[in-house]
């Protein structure tokens, strides 16, 4: 029975208030904002990876405000991620008091806060509950597929679109690397997309051929890319996903153990550089540069192993000692260490390693609580993200953190389309 202020449901014996028009509009906006974010990430973000930063940070703020307006109260972010976020910022600030380059470290800390606090808003359960919609589930896989198709066609034709976008006169390998970041981030979104296509509602046969079509569209740009880091991470992720179909708990524990082992990587790289230098010298230029970076970063870690050099301090470090004379490509400071564990250790010392491993085990534990059919896809996505962070990209980059946050949001939204029974 309708009244001036709402409805009275006799069967439930409760009053149901009407939402004001402004709240109704805000509630309707949330799924459209999510559709826009994922649509642009799958298309424009494929061609320019830096777009992910604006989409993740801006999208987080817009979704938070829209959900706040719709519900009449501020959404609360996930408590565990909130605690980890503010613990990270607090540790960075405390370590800045002894940083080797205080101005650099304080600037990096403020920049990191401006990135991860808005991204944290994507974890709000109220936002996620309003963001899931049939429209999103229909559009999201195919906007990403369109992005893969466009990138594949451009690479097959010799990248005329890239040449035009960059205003270049000729196409060379250096120019082609401009596509690497966008493809890497898109591959992070592939895993929740596969879960949605394979496990979602609807006719099973139809979902199977849609999944096969999506994979076929994805393969050409992945094959043609110049990003060997992306290809390596995909191979690892596929292996983890397939193994998790058989033994998900074992794979999850193995990934956690592997993450602990990677802490020692800079010193393993140092040994390889010294004992197998003739082999290292024959590596492709991008990987030779990485080996040189990891080698000299291992010595910078040894100089300040406990509390590190300060957030962002790795870009100020010099490679001259002790093996600078052997380096071919690394003759001055580098933008970042190209390895997340090395970066955490050299910049934040042992507290940084503790934060990194804490994030590893938090995410793996939460994957273990997902619906059982989704766990292999989630472990594939986790392996993809961790694999990339071990060999490429500044871990504090706004676009990388945004891509990881959007992937987490995508899994949270796709989760509602499968059986809620968890695998313990």
Coordinates of C-alpha atoms in Angstrom, one line a residue:
X1 CA 0.0 0.0 0.0
X2 CA 1.6 3.3 -1.1
X3 CA 1.5 6.4 1.1
X4 CA 3.0 9.9 1.1
X5 CA 6.3 8.8 2.6
X6 CA 6.6 5.3 1.3
X7 CA 5.2 1.8 1.2
X8 CA 3.8 -0.5 3.9
X9 CA 4.4 -4.2 3.3
X10 CA 1.7 -6.1 5.1
X11 CA 3.4 -9.5 4.6
X12 CA 6.5 -8.3 6.3
X13 CA 4.8 -5.8 8.6
X14 CA 7.5 -3.2 7.9
X15 CA 7.5 0.2 6.3
X16 CA 9.6 0.8 3.2
X17 CA 10.5 4.4 2.7
X18 CA 10.7 5.9 -0.7
X19 CA 14.2 7.1 -1.7
X20 CA 14.5 10.8 -2.5
X21 CA 15.0 11.5 -6.2
X22 CA 18.6 12.6 -5.6
X23 CA 19.4 9.3 -3.9
X24 CA 17.7 7.3 -6.5
X25 CA 19.8 9.0 -9.2
X26 CA 23.0 8.4 -7.2
X27 CA 22.2 4.7 -6.8
X28 CA 21.6 4.4 -10.5
X29 CA 24.9 6.2 -11.2
X30 CA 27.1 3.6 -9.4
X31 CA 26.8 0.8 -11.9
X32 CA 27.2 3.2 -14.8
X33 CA 30.4 4.6 -13.3
X34 CA 31.8 1.1 -12.9
X35 CA 30.9 0.3 -16.5
X36 CA 32.6 3.4 -17.7
X37 CA 35.8 2.7 -15.6
X38 CA 36.1 -0.9 -16.9
X39 CA 35.1 0.1 -20.4
X40 CA 37.8 2.7 -20.6
X41 CA 40.4 0.4 -18.9
X42 CA 39.8 -2.3 -21.5
X43 CA 40.0 0.0 -24.5
X44 CA 41.8 3.3 -23.9
X45 CA 43.9 1.7 -21.1
X46 CA 45.0 -1.0 -23.5
X47 CA 46.7 1.7 -25.7
X48 CA 47.9 3.9 -22.9
X49 CA 48.6 2.2 -19.6
X50 CA 49.0 5.4 -17.7
X51 CA 45.2 5.8 -18.1
X52 CA 44.7 3.3 -15.3
X53 CA 45.8 5.8 -12.7
X54 CA 43.1 8.3 -13.4
X55 CA 40.5 5.5 -13.8
X56 CA 41.3 3.8 -10.5
X57 CA 41.8 6.9 -8.4
X58 CA 39.0 9.0 -10.0
X59 CA 36.7 6.0 -10.1
X60 CA 37.3 5.2 -6.5
X61 CA 36.4 8.7 -5.4
X62 CA 33.3 8.9 -7.7
X63 CA 32.0 5.6 -6.6
X64 CA 32.5 6.4 -2.9
X65 CA 30.6 9.7 -3.2
X66 CA 27.8 8.2 -5.3
X67 CA 27.3 5.3 -2.8
X68 CA 27.5 7.8 0.1
X69 CA 24.7 9.9 -1.5
X70 CA 22.6 6.8 -2.3
X71 CA 22.9 5.3 1.2
X72 CA 22.9 8.5 3.2
X73 CA 26.0 7.4 5.0
X74 CA 29.7 7.2 4.2
X75 CA 30.7 3.7 3.0
X76 CA 33.4 2.0 5.1
X77 CA 36.4 0.5 3.3
X78 CA 37.5 -3.1 4.0
X79 CA 39.0 -3.0 7.6
X80 CA 42.0 -5.2 6.9
X81 CA 43.0 -3.3 3.9
X82 CA 42.4 0.0 5.8
X83 CA 44.7 -1.1 8.6
X84 CA 47.4 -2.2 6.1
X85 CA 47.1 1.1 4.2
X86 CA 47.6 3.3 7.2
X87 CA 50.3 1.0 8.7
X88 CA 52.2 1.3 5.4
X89 CA 52.0 5.1 5.4
X90 CA 52.9 5.3 9.1
X91 CA 56.0 3.1 8.6
X92 CA 57.0 5.2 5.6
X93 CA 56.7 8.4 7.6
X94 CA 58.7 7.1 10.5
X95 CA 61.4 5.7 8.3
X96 CA 61.6 9.2 6.6
X97 CA 63.1 10.5 9.9
X98 CA 66.3 8.6 9.1
X99 CA 66.1 8.6 5.3
X100 CA 69.2 9.3 3.3
X101 CA 67.3 11.7 1.0
X102 CA 64.6 13.2 3.2
X103 CA 63.0 15.5 0.6
X104 CA 62.7 12.7 -1.9
X105 CA 61.2 10.4 0.7
X106 CA 58.6 12.8 2.1
X107 CA 57.5 13.7 -1.4
X108 CA 57.2 10.0 -2.3
X109 CA 55.2 9.4 0.9
X110 CA 52.7 12.1 0.2
X111 CA 52.4 10.9 -3.4
X112 CA 51.8 7.4 -2.2
X113 CA 49.1 8.5 0.2
X114 CA 47.3 10.4 -2.6
X115 CA 47.3 7.1 -4.6
X116 CA 46.4 4.3 -2.1
X117 CA 43.9 6.2 0.0
X118 CA 41.5 6.8 -3.0
X119 CA 42.1 3.3 -4.3
X120 CA 41.2 2.0 -0.8
X121 CA 37.7 3.3 -1.5
X122 CA 37.2 0.6 -4.1
X123 CA 37.2 -1.9 -1.3
X124 CA 34.0 -0.6 0.4
X125 CA 31.4 -3.4 0.6
X126 CA 28.6 -0.8 0.1
X127 CA 30.3 0.4 -3.1
X128 CA 30.8 -3.2 -4.4
X129 CA 27.2 -4.1 -3.6
X130 CA 25.8 -1.3 -5.7
X131 CA 28.4 -1.6 -8.5
X132 CA 27.5 -5.2 -9.5
X133 CA 24.9 -5.2 -12.3
X134 CA 23.8 -7.4 -15.2
X135 CA 24.8 -4.5 -17.5
X136 CA 28.4 -4.6 -16.2
X137 CA 28.6 -8.3 -16.6
X138 CA 27.4 -8.1 -20.2
X139 CA 29.6 -5.2 -21.3
X140 CA 32.9 -5.7 -19.3
X141 CA 34.3 -8.8 -21.1
X142 CA 33.6 -7.4 -24.5
X143 CA 35.0 -4.0 -24.0
X144 CA 38.2 -5.7 -22.9
X145 CA 38.0 -8.0 -25.9
X146 CA 37.6 -5.0 -28.2
X147 CA 40.7 -3.5 -26.7
X148 CA 42.7 -6.7 -27.3
X149 CA 41.3 -6.9 -30.9
X150 CA 42.3 -3.2 -31.6
X151 CA 45.8 -3.8 -30.2
X152 CA 46.3 -7.0 -32.1
X153 CA 45.2 -5.5 -35.4
X154 CA 47.5 -2.5 -34.9
X155 CA 50.5 -4.7 -34.1
X156 CA 49.8 -6.9 -37.1
X157 CA 49.7 -3.8 -39.4
X158 CA 52.9 -2.4 -38.1
X159 CA 51.5 -0.2 -35.4
X160 CA 50.3 2.8 -37.5
X161 CA 48.0 3.9 -34.6
X162 CA 50.9 3.9 -32.2
X163 CA 53.1 5.9 -34.6
X164 CA 50.3 8.5 -35.1
X165 CA 49.5 8.7 -31.3
X166 CA 53.1 9.3 -30.5
X167 CA 53.8 11.7 -33.4
X168 CA 56.8 9.6 -34.5
X169 CA 58.2 9.5 -38.0
X170 CA 59.3 5.8 -37.9
X171 CA 58.5 2.7 -36.0
X172 CA 61.2 1.1 -33.9
X173 CA 61.4 -1.3 -31.0
X174 CA 61.7 1.4 -28.4
X175 CA 58.4 2.9 -29.7
X176 CA 56.7 -0.4 -29.6
X177 CA 57.5 -0.8 -25.9
X178 CA 54.9 2.0 -25.3
X179 CA 52.3 -0.6 -25.6
X180 CA 53.8 -2.8 -22.9
X181 CA 52.3 -1.2 -19.8
X182 CA 48.7 -1.2 -21.2
X183 CA 48.9 -4.8 -22.2
X184 CA 50.4 -5.8 -18.8
X185 CA 47.6 -4.2 -16.9
X186 CA 44.9 -5.6 -19.3
X187 CA 46.3 -9.1 -18.6
X188 CA 45.6 -8.5 -14.9
X189 CA 42.0 -8.0 -15.7
X190 CA 41.9 -11.1 -17.9
X191 CA 41.6 -13.4 -14.9
X192 CA 38.4 -12.1 -13.3
X193 CA 37.0 -11.8 -16.8
X194 CA 37.7 -15.5 -17.5
X195 CA 36.1 -16.3 -14.2
X196 CA 33.0 -14.3 -15.1
X197 CA 32.7 -15.9 -18.5
X198 CA 33.4 -19.4 -17.4
X199 CA 31.4 -19.5 -14.2
X200 CA 28.7 -16.8 -14.7
X201 CA 25.0 -17.4 -15.0
X202 CA 23.4 -18.5 -18.3
X203 CA 23.7 -21.3 -20.7
X204 CA 26.8 -23.3 -20.1
X205 CA 27.6 -24.1 -23.7
X206 CA 27.2 -20.4 -24.6
X207 CA 29.6 -19.4 -21.9
X208 CA 32.1 -21.9 -23.1
X209 CA 32.3 -20.6 -26.6
X210 CA 32.3 -17.0 -25.4
X211 CA 35.3 -17.9 -23.2
X212 CA 37.1 -19.6 -26.1
X213 CA 36.4 -16.5 -28.3
X214 CA 37.8 -14.2 -25.7
X215 CA 41.0 -16.2 -25.4
X216 CA 41.4 -16.3 -29.2
X217 CA 41.1 -12.5 -29.4
X218 CA 43.6 -12.1 -26.5
X219 CA 46.3 -14.3 -28.0
X220 CA 47.6 -12.2 -31.0
X221 CA 48.6 -9.1 -29.0
X222 CA 50.1 -11.3 -26.3
X223 CA 52.2 -13.1 -29.0
X224 CA 53.2 -9.9 -30.8
X225 CA 54.1 -7.8 -27.7
X226 CA 57.7 -6.8 -27.0
X227 CA 57.0 -7.2 -23.3
X228 CA 58.8 -10.5 -22.3
X229 CA 57.9 -9.7 -18.7
X230 CA 54.2 -9.9 -19.5
X231 CA 54.6 -13.1 -21.5
X232 CA 56.6 -14.7 -18.6
X233 CA 54.0 -13.6 -16.0
X234 CA 51.2 -15.1 -18.2
X235 CA 52.9 -18.4 -18.4
X236 CA 53.4 -18.5 -14.7
X237 CA 49.8 -17.5 -14.1
X238 CA 48.4 -20.1 -16.5
X239 CA 50.5 -22.7 -14.7
X240 CA 49.2 -21.6 -11.3
X241 CA 45.6 -21.6 -12.5
X242 CA 45.8 -25.1 -14.0
X243 CA 47.5 -26.5 -11.0
X244 CA 45.0 -24.9 -8.7
X245 CA 42.2 -26.8 -10.5
X246 CA 43.7 -29.9 -9.0
X247 CA 45.2 -28.8 -5.7
X248 CA 44.2 -25.2 -4.8
X249 CA 45.3 -25.2 -1.2
X250 CA 48.7 -26.6 -2.1
X251 CA 49.2 -24.0 -4.9
X252 CA 48.2 -21.2 -2.5
X253 CA 50.7 -22.4 0.1
X254 CA 53.4 -22.9 -2.6
X255 CA 52.9 -19.3 -3.9
X256 CA 53.3 -18.0 -0.3
X257 CA 56.5 -19.9 0.1
X258 CA 57.8 -18.7 -3.3
X259 CA 57.2 -15.1 -2.2
X260 CA 59.3 -15.6 0.9
X261 CA 62.1 -17.1 -1.2
X262 CA 62.1 -14.1 -3.6
X263 CA 63.3 -12.0 -0.7
X264 CA 66.8 -13.4 -1.4
X265 CA 66.7 -12.6 -5.1
X266 CA 69.0 -9.5 -5.2
X267 CA 71.8 -11.7 -3.6
X268 CA 71.1 -14.6 -6.0
X269 CA 71.3 -12.1 -8.9
X270 CA 74.7 -10.9 -7.4
X271 CA 76.0 -14.4 -7.5
X272 CA 74.8 -15.0 -11.0
X273 CA 76.4 -11.7 -12.1
X274 CA 79.7 -12.6 -10.7
X275 CA 79.9 -16.4 -11.4
X276 CA 78.1 -16.5 -14.7
X277 CA 79.1 -13.1 -16.1
X278 CA 79.8 -14.4 -19.6
X279 CA 76.3 -15.8 -19.8
X280 CA 74.8 -12.7 -18.3
X281 CA 76.5 -10.5 -20.9
X282 CA 74.7 -12.3 -23.7
X283 CA 71.2 -11.5 -22.3
X284 CA 68.9 -9.2 -24.3
X285 CA 69.5 -5.5 -23.4
X286 CA 66.4 -5.1 -21.2
X287 CA 67.3 -8.2 -19.1
X288 CA 71.0 -7.3 -18.9
X289 CA 70.0 -4.0 -17.5
X290 CA 67.9 -5.7 -14.9
X291 CA 70.7 -8.0 -13.9
X292 CA 73.0 -5.0 -13.5
X293 CA 70.4 -3.1 -11.4
X294 CA 69.7 -6.1 -9.1
X295 CA 73.5 -6.6 -8.6
X296 CA 74.2 -3.1 -7.5
X297 CA 71.0 -2.8 -5.5
X298 CA 72.1 -5.9 -3.5
X299 CA 75.1 -3.9 -2.3
X300 CA 73.0 -0.9 -1.4
X301 CA 70.8 -3.2 0.7
X302 CA 73.9 -4.5 2.5
X303 CA 74.9 -0.9 3.3
X304 CA 71.6 -0.1 5.0
X305 CA 69.8 -3.4 5.6
X306 CA 67.7 -2.6 8.7
X307 CA 65.8 0.6 7.9
X308 CA 66.6 1.2 4.3
X309 CA 67.3 4.4 2.4
X310 CA 63.8 5.9 2.6
X311 CA 60.8 5.7 0.3
X312 CA 61.8 6.6 -3.2
X313 CA 65.5 6.6 -2.3
X314 CA 66.4 3.8 -4.7
X315 CA 66.3 6.3 -7.6
X316 CA 69.1 8.3 -6.0
X317 CA 71.5 5.4 -5.5
X318 CA 74.6 5.2 -7.6
X319 CA 75.8 1.9 -9.2
X320 CA 79.6 2.7 -9.3
X321 CA 80.6 0.5 -6.5
X322 CA 81.7 -2.3 -6.5
X323 CA 81.0 -3.5 -10.0
X324 CA 80.3 -0.3 -12.0
X325 CA 83.2 -1.0 -14.3
X326 CA 81.5 -4.2 -15.5
X327 CA 78.2 -2.6 -16.3
X328 CA 77.2 -1.9 -19.9
X329 CA 73.9 -0.3 -19.6
X330 CA 73.6 0.9 -16.0
X331 CA 75.9 3.9 -15.7
X332 CA 73.9 6.1 -13.4
X333 CA 70.9 6.2 -11.1
X334 CA 67.9 4.1 -12.2
X335 CA 64.2 4.9 -12.0
X336 CA 63.4 1.9 -9.8
X337 CA 64.8 -1.6 -8.9
X338 CA 62.6 -3.6 -11.2
X339 CA 61.8 -6.1 -8.4
X340 CA 59.2 -5.5 -5.7
X341 CA 61.1 -7.3 -2.9
X342 CA 64.3 -5.6 -3.7
X343 CA 62.6 -2.2 -3.8
X344 CA 60.9 -2.8 -0.5
X345 CA 64.1 -3.9 1.2
X346 CA 66.4 -1.2 -0.3
X347 CA 63.9 1.6 0.4
X348 CA 62.1 0.5 3.6
X349 CA 64.5 -2.1 5.1
X350 CA 63.1 -5.0 7.1
X351 CA 59.8 -3.1 7.9
X352 CA 59.3 -2.9 4.1
X353 CA 59.8 -6.6 3.7
X354 CA 57.4 -7.3 6.5
X355 CA 54.8 -5.1 4.8
X356 CA 55.3 -6.8 1.5
X357 CA 55.0 -10.3 2.9
X358 CA 52.0 -9.2 5.0
X359 CA 50.2 -8.2 1.8
X360 CA 51.2 -11.5 0.2
X361 CA 49.7 -13.6 2.9
X362 CA 46.7 -11.4 3.4
X363 CA 45.7 -11.7 -0.2
X364 CA 46.4 -15.4 -0.4
X365 CA 44.4 -16.0 2.7
X366 CA 41.4 -14.1 1.3
X367 CA 41.7 -15.9 -2.0
X368 CA 41.3 -19.1 0.0
X369 CA 37.9 -17.8 1.3
X370 CA 36.5 -17.2 -2.1
X371 CA 33.9 -19.5 -3.7
X372 CA 35.7 -22.7 -4.7
X373 CA 35.3 -22.4 -8.5
X374 CA 36.9 -18.9 -8.5
X375 CA 40.0 -19.8 -6.5
X376 CA 42.0 -21.0 -9.5
X377 CA 41.2 -17.9 -11.5
X378 CA 42.1 -15.7 -8.5
X379 CA 45.4 -17.5 -8.0
X380 CA 46.2 -17.0 -11.7
X381 CA 45.5 -13.3 -11.3
X382 CA 47.6 -13.1 -8.1
X383 CA 50.5 -14.9 -9.8
X384 CA 50.2 -12.5 -12.8
X385 CA 50.5 -9.5 -10.6
X386 CA 53.3 -10.8 -8.4
X387 CA 55.2 -12.1 -11.5
X388 CA 55.1 -8.7 -13.1
X389 CA 56.2 -7.0 -9.9
X390 CA 59.3 -9.2 -9.7
X391 CA 60.7 -8.1 -13.1
X392 CA 59.0 -4.9 -14.2
X393 CA 57.5 -1.6 -13.1
X394 CA 58.0 0.6 -10.1
X395 CA 55.8 -0.9 -7.4
X396 CA 54.7 2.5 -6.2
X397 CA 53.6 3.6 -9.7
X398 CA 50.1 5.0 -9.6
X399 CA 49.0 3.1 -12.7
X400 CA 50.2 -0.3 -11.4
X401 CA 48.6 0.1 -8.0
X402 CA 45.4 1.2 -9.7
X403 CA 45.5 -1.8 -12.1
X404 CA 45.9 -4.1 -9.1
X405 CA 43.1 -2.4 -7.2
X406 CA 40.7 -2.6 -10.2
X407 CA 41.5 -6.3 -10.6
X408 CA 40.6 -6.8 -7.0
X409 CA 37.3 -4.9 -7.6
X410 CA 36.7 -7.0 -10.6
X411 CA 37.0 -10.2 -8.7
X412 CA 34.8 -8.9 -5.9
X413 CA 32.1 -8.1 -8.5
X414 CA 32.4 -11.3 -10.4
X415 CA 32.2 -13.3 -7.1
X416 CA 28.5 -12.6 -6.9
X417 CA 27.9 -14.5 -10.1
X418 CA 29.1 -17.9 -8.8
X419 CA 28.2 -20.2 -5.9
X420 CA 28.9 -18.6 -2.6
X421 CA 30.2 -21.8 -1.0
X422 CA 33.8 -21.2 0.1
X423 CA 36.7 -23.5 -0.1
X424 CA 38.5 -23.8 3.2

